[in-house]
Amino acid sequence: CTLLDASRIAYVGTEMKDGNGWGLRPLYLLDLNTGHEENLGFAPADGPEFSPDGQWLYFNSEMASATSGHAQCFRMNLSSRLVEQLTHDERVNWFPHPSPDDQWLVSLSYPPGTEGHPADKAVRLRVSRPDGSELRVLVEFNGGQGTINVPSWAPDSTRFAYVAYPQAAAIP
């Protein structure tokens, strides 16, 4: 869930499908002033976050994949409703977070074939421009679920926080 200027919330809703409570996970927008709720679709989707200027909604989804679990990063222009795919690779990409100065986007990238966003995987944090250009790897480590699930940029956009999982000590 993410809040924009105290007037709109973007969130992931869950809907029953085939007896599974997590079956469908579309994105929603809720206007807090009017109570109007809009299902944006893109299911399954996760990690919605507004751009600092409120023009874009960033998220990850499997909507462009024929393979279950193969999430990529997207953004939707909130005025035109145009959707742009930001990552186009074999890796499984989650949680795009724009920097407060709207110059960078950090995201979590899993190895090919990963389903969902599990813990204890060899992951990469990657940074790009908000349109997906200039994509590069910043760091590789053991992480996953909880690494950057929420916005974590410093207010001045010079750094961000993330969680790396400790490696288990060898037991003799």
mmCIF file with all atom_site columns, C-alpha atoms in Angstrom:
data_model
loop_
_atom_site.group_PDB
_atom_site.id
_atom_site.type_symbol
_atom_site.label_atom_id
_atom_site.label_alt_id
_atom_site.label_comp_id
_atom_site.label_asym_id
_atom_site.label_entity_id
_atom_site.label_seq_id
_atom_site.pdbx_PDB_ins_code
_atom_site.Cartn_x
_atom_site.Cartn_y
_atom_site.Cartn_z
_atom_site.occupancy
_atom_site.B_iso_or_equiv
_atom_site.pdbx_formal_charge
_atom_site.auth_seq_id
_atom_site.auth_comp_id
_atom_site.auth_asym_id
_atom_site.auth_atom_id
_atom_site.pdbx_PDB_model_num
ATOM 1   C CA . CYS A 1 1   ? 0.000   0.000   0.000   1.00 0.00 ? 1   CYS A CA 1
ATOM 2   C CA . THR A 1 2   ? 1.270   3.484   -0.812  1.00 0.00 ? 2   THR A CA 1
ATOM 3   C CA . LEU A 1 3   ? -0.266  6.897   -0.185  1.00 0.00 ? 3   LEU A CA 1
ATOM 4   C CA . LEU A 1 4   ? -0.202  9.874   -2.541  1.00 0.00 ? 4   LEU A CA 1
ATOM 5   C CA . ASP A 1 5   ? -0.681  13.400  -1.113  1.00 0.00 ? 5   ASP A CA 1
ATOM 6   C CA . ALA A 1 6   ? -3.231  12.184  1.457   1.00 0.00 ? 6   ALA A CA 1
ATOM 7   C CA . SER A 1 7   ? -5.825  11.780  -1.291  1.00 0.00 ? 7   SER A CA 1
ATOM 8   C CA . ARG A 1 8   ? -5.144  8.431   -2.996  1.00 0.00 ? 8   ARG A CA 1
ATOM 9   C CA . ILE A 1 9   ? -3.950  5.011   -1.948  1.00 0.00 ? 9   ILE A CA 1
ATOM 10  C CA . ALA A 1 10  ? -2.633  2.309   -4.256  1.00 0.00 ? 10  ALA A CA 1
ATOM 11  C CA . TYR A 1 11  ? -2.783  -1.218  -2.894  1.00 0.00 ? 11  TYR A CA 1
ATOM 12  C CA . VAL A 1 12  ? -2.923  -4.892  -3.790  1.00 0.00 ? 12  VAL A CA 1
ATOM 13  C CA . GLY A 1 13  ? -6.266  -6.551  -3.227  1.00 0.00 ? 13  GLY A CA 1
ATOM 14  C CA . THR A 1 14  ? -6.699  -10.260 -2.770  1.00 0.00 ? 14  THR A CA 1
ATOM 15  C CA . GLU A 1 15  ? -9.535  -12.181 -4.332  1.00 0.00 ? 15  GLU A CA 1
ATOM 16  C CA . MET A 1 16  ? -10.445 -15.837 -3.985  1.00 0.00 ? 16  MET A CA 1
ATOM 17  C CA . LYS A 1 17  ? -9.647  -18.019 -7.007  1.00 0.00 ? 17  LYS A CA 1
ATOM 18  C CA . ASP A 1 18  ? -10.116 -21.786 -7.086  1.00 0.00 ? 18  ASP A CA 1
ATOM 19  C CA . GLY A 1 19  ? -10.343 -21.898 -3.281  1.00 0.00 ? 19  GLY A CA 1
ATOM 20  C CA . ASN A 1 20  ? -7.096  -19.959 -2.848  1.00 0.00 ? 20  ASN A CA 1
ATOM 21  C CA . GLY A 1 21  ? -7.435  -16.712 -0.884  1.00 0.00 ? 21  GLY A CA 1
ATOM 22  C CA . TRP A 1 22  ? -4.306  -15.378 -2.603  1.00 0.00 ? 22  TRP A CA 1
ATOM 23  C CA . GLY A 1 23  ? -5.583  -16.463 -6.020  1.00 0.00 ? 23  GLY A CA 1
ATOM 24  C CA . LEU A 1 24  ? -5.894  -13.046 -7.662  1.00 0.00 ? 24  LEU A CA 1
ATOM 25  C CA . ARG A 1 25  ? -3.889  -10.018 -6.596  1.00 0.00 ? 25  ARG A CA 1
ATOM 26  C CA . PRO A 1 26  ? -4.867  -7.010  -8.710  1.00 0.00 ? 26  PRO A CA 1
ATOM 27  C CA . LEU A 1 27  ? -3.859  -3.414  -8.079  1.00 0.00 ? 27  LEU A CA 1
ATOM 28  C CA . TYR A 1 28  ? -6.416  -0.912  -6.815  1.00 0.00 ? 28  TYR A CA 1
ATOM 29  C CA . LEU A 1 29  ? -6.585  2.857   -6.494  1.00 0.00 ? 29  LEU A CA 1
ATOM 30  C CA . LEU A 1 30  ? -8.743  4.336   -3.746  1.00 0.00 ? 30  LEU A CA 1
ATOM 31  C CA . ASP A 1 31  ? -9.702  8.020   -3.739  1.00 0.00 ? 31  ASP A CA 1
ATOM 32  C CA . LEU A 1 32  ? -9.858  8.928   -0.056  1.00 0.00 ? 32  LEU A CA 1
ATOM 33  C CA . ASN A 1 33  ? -11.974 12.028  -0.729  1.00 0.00 ? 33  ASN A CA 1
ATOM 34  C CA . THR A 1 34  ? -14.743 10.301  -2.689  1.00 0.00 ? 34  THR A CA 1
ATOM 35  C CA . GLY A 1 35  ? -14.377 6.674   -1.604  1.00 0.00 ? 35  GLY A CA 1
ATOM 36  C CA . HIS A 1 36  ? -14.192 5.623   -5.273  1.00 0.00 ? 36  HIS A CA 1
ATOM 37  C CA . GLU A 1 37  ? -12.220 2.391   -5.642  1.00 0.00 ? 37  GLU A CA 1
ATOM 38  C CA . GLU A 1 38  ? -10.814 1.364   -9.020  1.00 0.00 ? 38  GLU A CA 1
ATOM 39  C CA . ASN A 1 39  ? -9.506  -2.081  -9.911  1.00 0.00 ? 39  ASN A CA 1
ATOM 40  C CA . LEU A 1 40  ? -6.562  -1.496  -12.249 1.00 0.00 ? 40  LEU A CA 1
ATOM 41  C CA . GLY A 1 41  ? -6.082  -5.196  -12.953 1.00 0.00 ? 41  GLY A CA 1
ATOM 42  C CA . PHE A 1 42  ? -2.543  -6.277  -13.814 1.00 0.00 ? 42  PHE A CA 1
ATOM 43  C CA . ALA A 1 43  ? -3.032  -9.402  -11.666 1.00 0.00 ? 43  ALA A CA 1
ATOM 44  C CA . PRO A 1 44  ? -1.039  -10.830 -10.170 1.00 0.00 ? 44  PRO A CA 1
ATOM 45  C CA . ALA A 1 45  ? 0.721   -7.648  -9.132  1.00 0.00 ? 45  ALA A CA 1
ATOM 46  C CA . ASP A 1 46  ? 2.538   -6.279  -6.109  1.00 0.00 ? 46  ASP A CA 1
ATOM 47  C CA . GLY A 1 47  ? 4.615   -3.427  -4.746  1.00 0.00 ? 47  GLY A CA 1
ATOM 48  C CA . PRO A 1 48  ? 2.671   -0.358  -5.943  1.00 0.00 ? 48  PRO A CA 1
ATOM 49  C CA . GLU A 1 49  ? 4.386   2.958   -5.335  1.00 0.00 ? 49  GLU A CA 1
ATOM 50  C CA . PHE A 1 50  ? 3.643   6.450   -6.652  1.00 0.00 ? 50  PHE A CA 1
ATOM 51  C CA . SER A 1 51  ? 6.332   8.569   -8.288  1.00 0.00 ? 51  SER A CA 1
ATOM 52  C CA . PRO A 1 52  ? 7.261   11.644  -6.239  1.00 0.00 ? 52  PRO A CA 1
ATOM 53  C CA . ASP A 1 53  ? 5.384   13.919  -8.671  1.00 0.00 ? 53  ASP A CA 1
ATOM 54  C CA . GLY A 1 54  ? 2.276   11.711  -8.586  1.00 0.00 ? 54  GLY A CA 1
ATOM 55  C CA . GLN A 1 55  ? 2.271   11.126  -12.351 1.00 0.00 ? 55  GLN A CA 1
ATOM 56  C CA . TRP A 1 56  ? 3.210   7.445   -12.294 1.00 0.00 ? 56  TRP A CA 1
ATOM 57  C CA . LEU A 1 57  ? 2.359   4.286   -10.377 1.00 0.00 ? 57  LEU A CA 1
ATOM 58  C CA . TYR A 1 58  ? 5.235   1.772   -10.286 1.00 0.00 ? 58  TYR A CA 1
ATOM 59  C CA . PHE A 1 59  ? 4.563   -1.921  -9.642  1.00 0.00 ? 59  PHE A CA 1
ATOM 60  C CA . ASN A 1 60  ? 5.605   -5.444  -10.551 1.00 0.00 ? 60  ASN A CA 1
ATOM 61  C CA . SER A 1 61  ? 3.362   -7.921  -12.331 1.00 0.00 ? 61  SER A CA 1
ATOM 62  C CA . GLU A 1 62  ? 3.300   -11.137 -14.310 1.00 0.00 ? 62  GLU A CA 1
ATOM 63  C CA . MET A 1 63  ? 0.920   -9.624  -16.885 1.00 0.00 ? 63  MET A CA 1
ATOM 64  C CA . ALA A 1 64  ? 3.471   -9.724  -19.745 1.00 0.00 ? 64  ALA A CA 1
ATOM 65  C CA . SER A 1 65  ? 4.640   -13.265 -19.053 1.00 0.00 ? 65  SER A CA 1
ATOM 66  C CA . ALA A 1 66  ? 3.456   -16.628 -20.294 1.00 0.00 ? 66  ALA A CA 1
ATOM 67  C CA . THR A 1 67  ? 5.329   -18.214 -17.376 1.00 0.00 ? 67  THR A CA 1
ATOM 68  C CA . SER A 1 68  ? 3.702   -18.198 -13.943 1.00 0.00 ? 68  SER A CA 1
ATOM 69  C CA . GLY A 1 69  ? 5.818   -16.347 -11.400 1.00 0.00 ? 69  GLY A CA 1
ATOM 70  C CA . HIS A 1 70  ? 7.895   -14.410 -13.959 1.00 0.00 ? 70  HIS A CA 1
ATOM 71  C CA . ALA A 1 71  ? 7.334   -10.884 -12.633 1.00 0.00 ? 71  ALA A CA 1
ATOM 72  C CA . GLN A 1 72  ? 8.710   -7.783  -14.328 1.00 0.00 ? 72  GLN A CA 1
ATOM 73  C CA . CYS A 1 73  ? 8.629   -4.101  -13.335 1.00 0.00 ? 73  CYS A CA 1
ATOM 74  C CA . PHE A 1 74  ? 6.137   -1.664  -14.854 1.00 0.00 ? 74  PHE A CA 1
ATOM 75  C CA . ARG A 1 75  ? 4.810   1.841   -14.466 1.00 0.00 ? 75  ARG A CA 1
ATOM 76  C CA . MET A 1 76  ? 1.445   3.325   -15.358 1.00 0.00 ? 76  MET A CA 1
ATOM 77  C CA . ASN A 1 77  ? 0.852   6.971   -16.236 1.00 0.00 ? 77  ASN A CA 1
ATOM 78  C CA . LEU A 1 78  ? -2.021  7.941   -13.954 1.00 0.00 ? 78  LEU A CA 1
ATOM 79  C CA . SER A 1 79  ? -3.425  10.483  -16.442 1.00 0.00 ? 79  SER A CA 1
ATOM 80  C CA . SER A 1 80  ? -3.287  8.547   -19.718 1.00 0.00 ? 80  SER A CA 1
ATOM 81  C CA . ARG A 1 81  ? -3.357  5.033   -18.145 1.00 0.00 ? 81  ARG A CA 1
ATOM 82  C CA . LEU A 1 82  ? -0.518  4.076   -20.500 1.00 0.00 ? 82  LEU A CA 1
ATOM 83  C CA . VAL A 1 83  ? 1.500   1.175   -19.059 1.00 0.00 ? 83  VAL A CA 1
ATOM 84  C CA . GLU A 1 84  ? 5.219   0.799   -19.741 1.00 0.00 ? 84  GLU A CA 1
ATOM 85  C CA . GLN A 1 85  ? 7.253   -2.335  -19.062 1.00 0.00 ? 85  GLN A CA 1
ATOM 86  C CA . LEU A 1 86  ? 10.553  -1.335  -17.423 1.00 0.00 ? 86  LEU A CA 1
ATOM 87  C CA . THR A 1 87  ? 12.399  -4.666  -17.199 1.00 0.00 ? 87  THR A CA 1
ATOM 88  C CA . HIS A 1 88  ? 12.535  -7.206  -20.027 1.00 0.00 ? 88  HIS A CA 1
ATOM 89  C CA . ASP A 1 89  ? 14.800  -10.047 -19.016 1.00 0.00 ? 89  ASP A CA 1
ATOM 90  C CA . GLU A 1 90  ? 14.958  -13.634 -17.800 1.00 0.00 ? 90  GLU A CA 1
ATOM 91  C CA . ARG A 1 91  ? 15.319  -12.527 -14.193 1.00 0.00 ? 91  ARG A CA 1
ATOM 92  C CA . VAL A 1 92  ? 12.296  -12.173 -11.886 1.00 0.00 ? 92  VAL A CA 1
ATOM 93  C CA . ASN A 1 93  ? 11.990  -8.497  -10.919 1.00 0.00 ? 93  ASN A CA 1
ATOM 94  C CA . TRP A 1 94  ? 10.105  -7.016  -7.969  1.00 0.00 ? 94  TRP A CA 1
ATOM 95  C CA . PHE A 1 95  ? 9.436   -3.832  -5.993  1.00 0.00 ? 95  PHE A CA 1
ATOM 96  C CA . PRO A 1 96  ? 10.429  -0.861  -8.163  1.00 0.00 ? 96  PRO A CA 1
ATOM 97  C CA . HIS A 1 97  ? 11.016  2.142   -5.880  1.00 0.00 ? 97  HIS A CA 1
ATOM 98  C CA . PRO A 1 98  ? 11.547  5.636   -7.357  1.00 0.00 ? 98  PRO A CA 1
ATOM 99  C CA . SER A 1 99  ? 13.975  7.966   -5.610  1.00 0.00 ? 99  SER A CA 1
ATOM 100 C CA . PRO A 1 100 ? 12.541  11.132  -3.998  1.00 0.00 ? 100 PRO A CA 1
ATOM 101 C CA . ASP A 1 101 ? 14.220  13.290  -6.673  1.00 0.00 ? 101 ASP A CA 1
ATOM 102 C CA . ASP A 1 102 ? 12.590  11.068  -9.351  1.00 0.00 ? 102 ASP A CA 1
ATOM 103 C CA . GLN A 1 103 ? 15.957  10.396  -11.003 1.00 0.00 ? 103 GLN A CA 1
ATOM 104 C CA . TRP A 1 104 ? 16.447  6.726   -10.109 1.00 0.00 ? 104 TRP A CA 1
ATOM 105 C CA . LEU A 1 105 ? 14.549  3.506   -9.615  1.00 0.00 ? 105 LEU A CA 1
ATOM 106 C CA . VAL A 1 106 ? 15.820  0.664   -7.443  1.00 0.00 ? 106 VAL A CA 1
ATOM 107 C CA . SER A 1 107 ? 14.386  -2.850  -7.747  1.00 0.00 ? 107 SER A CA 1
ATOM 108 C CA . LEU A 1 108 ? 14.972  -6.368  -6.468  1.00 0.00 ? 108 LEU A CA 1
ATOM 109 C CA . SER A 1 109 ? 15.987  -8.996  -9.027  1.00 0.00 ? 109 SER A CA 1
ATOM 110 C CA . TYR A 1 110 ? 15.742  -12.751 -8.453  1.00 0.00 ? 110 TYR A CA 1
ATOM 111 C CA . PRO A 1 111 ? 17.384  -15.565 -10.433 1.00 0.00 ? 111 PRO A CA 1
ATOM 112 C CA . PRO A 1 112 ? 15.452  -16.900 -13.454 1.00 0.00 ? 112 PRO A CA 1
ATOM 113 C CA . GLY A 1 113 ? 12.754  -19.390 -12.513 1.00 0.00 ? 113 GLY A CA 1
ATOM 114 C CA . THR A 1 114 ? 12.080  -17.959 -9.050  1.00 0.00 ? 114 THR A CA 1
ATOM 115 C CA . GLU A 1 115 ? 8.375   -17.952 -8.155  1.00 0.00 ? 115 GLU A CA 1
ATOM 116 C CA . GLY A 1 116 ? 7.074   -15.171 -5.959  1.00 0.00 ? 116 GLY A CA 1
ATOM 117 C CA . HIS A 1 117 ? 9.499   -13.256 -3.780  1.00 0.00 ? 117 HIS A CA 1
ATOM 118 C CA . PRO A 1 118 ? 10.899  -15.876 -1.401  1.00 0.00 ? 118 PRO A CA 1
ATOM 119 C CA . ALA A 1 119 ? 13.562  -15.491 1.252   1.00 0.00 ? 119 ALA A CA 1
ATOM 120 C CA . ASP A 1 120 ? 17.131  -16.775 1.123   1.00 0.00 ? 120 ASP A CA 1
ATOM 121 C CA . LYS A 1 121 ? 17.923  -16.342 -2.547  1.00 0.00 ? 121 LYS A CA 1
ATOM 122 C CA . ALA A 1 122 ? 20.933  -14.974 -4.417  1.00 0.00 ? 122 ALA A CA 1
ATOM 123 C CA . VAL A 1 123 ? 19.391  -11.622 -5.339  1.00 0.00 ? 123 VAL A CA 1
ATOM 124 C CA . ARG A 1 124 ? 20.547  -8.410  -6.954  1.00 0.00 ? 124 ARG A CA 1
ATOM 125 C CA . LEU A 1 125 ? 19.599  -4.839  -6.301  1.00 0.00 ? 125 LEU A CA 1
ATOM 126 C CA . ARG A 1 126 ? 19.522  -2.994  -9.586  1.00 0.00 ? 126 ARG A CA 1
ATOM 127 C CA . VAL A 1 127 ? 19.166  0.684   -10.353 1.00 0.00 ? 127 VAL A CA 1
ATOM 128 C CA . SER A 1 128 ? 17.874  2.356   -13.498 1.00 0.00 ? 128 SER A CA 1
ATOM 129 C CA . ARG A 1 129 ? 16.338  5.587   -14.660 1.00 0.00 ? 129 ARG A CA 1
ATOM 130 C CA . PRO A 1 130 ? 12.568  5.785   -14.003 1.00 0.00 ? 130 PRO A CA 1
ATOM 131 C CA . ASP A 1 131 ? 11.877  4.713   -17.605 1.00 0.00 ? 131 ASP A CA 1
ATOM 132 C CA . GLY A 1 132 ? 13.992  1.542   -17.160 1.00 0.00 ? 132 GLY A CA 1
ATOM 133 C CA . SER A 1 133 ? 17.011  2.828   -19.098 1.00 0.00 ? 133 SER A CA 1
ATOM 134 C CA . GLU A 1 134 ? 20.591  2.658   -17.792 1.00 0.00 ? 134 GLU A CA 1
ATOM 135 C CA . LEU A 1 135 ? 19.806  -0.533  -15.837 1.00 0.00 ? 135 LEU A CA 1
ATOM 136 C CA . ARG A 1 136 ? 22.773  -1.821  -13.843 1.00 0.00 ? 136 ARG A CA 1
ATOM 137 C CA . VAL A 1 137 ? 23.521  -4.099  -10.886 1.00 0.00 ? 137 VAL A CA 1
ATOM 138 C CA . LEU A 1 138 ? 24.467  -2.315  -7.661  1.00 0.00 ? 138 LEU A CA 1
ATOM 139 C CA . VAL A 1 139 ? 25.025  -5.256  -5.336  1.00 0.00 ? 139 VAL A CA 1
ATOM 140 C CA . GLU A 1 140 ? 24.511  -9.036  -5.161  1.00 0.00 ? 140 GLU A CA 1
ATOM 141 C CA . PHE A 1 141 ? 23.805  -10.815 -1.875  1.00 0.00 ? 141 PHE A CA 1
ATOM 142 C CA . ASN A 1 142 ? 21.622  -13.349 -0.074  1.00 0.00 ? 142 ASN A CA 1
ATOM 143 C CA . GLY A 1 143 ? 18.186  -11.818 0.479   1.00 0.00 ? 143 GLY A CA 1
ATOM 144 C CA . GLY A 1 144 ? 14.653  -11.785 -0.851  1.00 0.00 ? 144 GLY A CA 1
ATOM 145 C CA . GLN A 1 145 ? 11.376  -11.344 0.995   1.00 0.00 ? 145 GLN A CA 1
ATOM 146 C CA . GLY A 1 146 ? 11.778  -8.232  3.136   1.00 0.00 ? 146 GLY A CA 1
ATOM 147 C CA . THR A 1 147 ? 14.883  -6.898  1.362   1.00 0.00 ? 147 THR A CA 1
ATOM 148 C CA . ILE A 1 148 ? 13.167  -3.819  -0.131  1.00 0.00 ? 148 ILE A CA 1
ATOM 149 C CA . ASN A 1 149 ? 9.438   -4.495  0.187   1.00 0.00 ? 149 ASN A CA 1
ATOM 150 C CA . VAL A 1 150 ? 8.784   -0.894  1.227   1.00 0.00 ? 150 VAL A CA 1
ATOM 151 C CA . PRO A 1 151 ? 10.097  2.501   0.087   1.00 0.00 ? 151 PRO A CA 1
ATOM 152 C CA . SER A 1 152 ? 13.566  2.896   1.551   1.00 0.00 ? 152 SER A CA 1
ATOM 153 C CA . TRP A 1 153 ? 15.269  5.850   -0.166  1.00 0.00 ? 153 TRP A CA 1
ATOM 154 C CA . ALA A 1 154 ? 16.895  8.565   1.947   1.00 0.00 ? 154 ALA A CA 1
ATOM 155 C CA . PRO A 1 155 ? 15.074  11.911  1.545   1.00 0.00 ? 155 PRO A CA 1
ATOM 156 C CA . ASP A 1 156 ? 18.041  13.355  -0.400  1.00 0.00 ? 156 ASP A CA 1
ATOM 157 C CA . SER A 1 157 ? 18.050  10.411  -2.897  1.00 0.00 ? 157 SER A CA 1
ATOM 158 C CA . THR A 1 158 ? 21.743  9.660   -2.306  1.00 0.00 ? 158 THR A CA 1
ATOM 159 C CA . ARG A 1 159 ? 21.260  6.235   -0.702  1.00 0.00 ? 159 ARG A CA 1
ATOM 160 C CA . PHE A 1 160 ? 18.674  3.677   0.350   1.00 0.00 ? 160 PHE A CA 1
ATOM 161 C CA . ALA A 1 161 ? 18.317  0.991   2.996   1.00 0.00 ? 161 ALA A CA 1
ATOM 162 C CA . TYR A 1 162 ? 17.925  -2.709  2.297   1.00 0.00 ? 162 TYR A CA 1
ATOM 163 C CA . VAL A 1 163 ? 18.070  -5.982  4.208   1.00 0.00 ? 163 VAL A CA 1
ATOM 164 C CA . ALA A 1 164 ? 20.647  -8.653  3.400   1.00 0.00 ? 164 ALA A CA 1
ATOM 165 C CA . TYR A 1 165 ? 20.289  -12.002 5.124   1.00 0.00 ? 165 TYR A CA 1
ATOM 166 C CA . PRO A 1 166 ? 23.223  -13.269 7.146   1.00 0.00 ? 166 PRO A CA 1
ATOM 167 C CA . GLN A 1 167 ? 24.943  -16.379 5.915   1.00 0.00 ? 167 GLN A CA 1
ATOM 168 C CA . ALA A 1 168 ? 24.621  -19.316 8.250   1.00 0.00 ? 168 ALA A CA 1
ATOM 169 C CA . ALA A 1 169 ? 27.816  -20.154 10.103  1.00 0.00 ? 169 ALA A CA 1
ATOM 170 C CA . ALA A 1 170 ? 29.280  -23.533 9.254   1.00 0.00 ? 170 ALA A CA 1
ATOM 171 C CA . ILE A 1 171 ? 28.581  -26.101 11.968  1.00 0.00 ? 171 ILE A CA 1
ATOM 172 C CA . PRO A 1 172 ? 31.533  -28.407 12.533  1.00 0.00 ? 172 PRO A CA 1
#
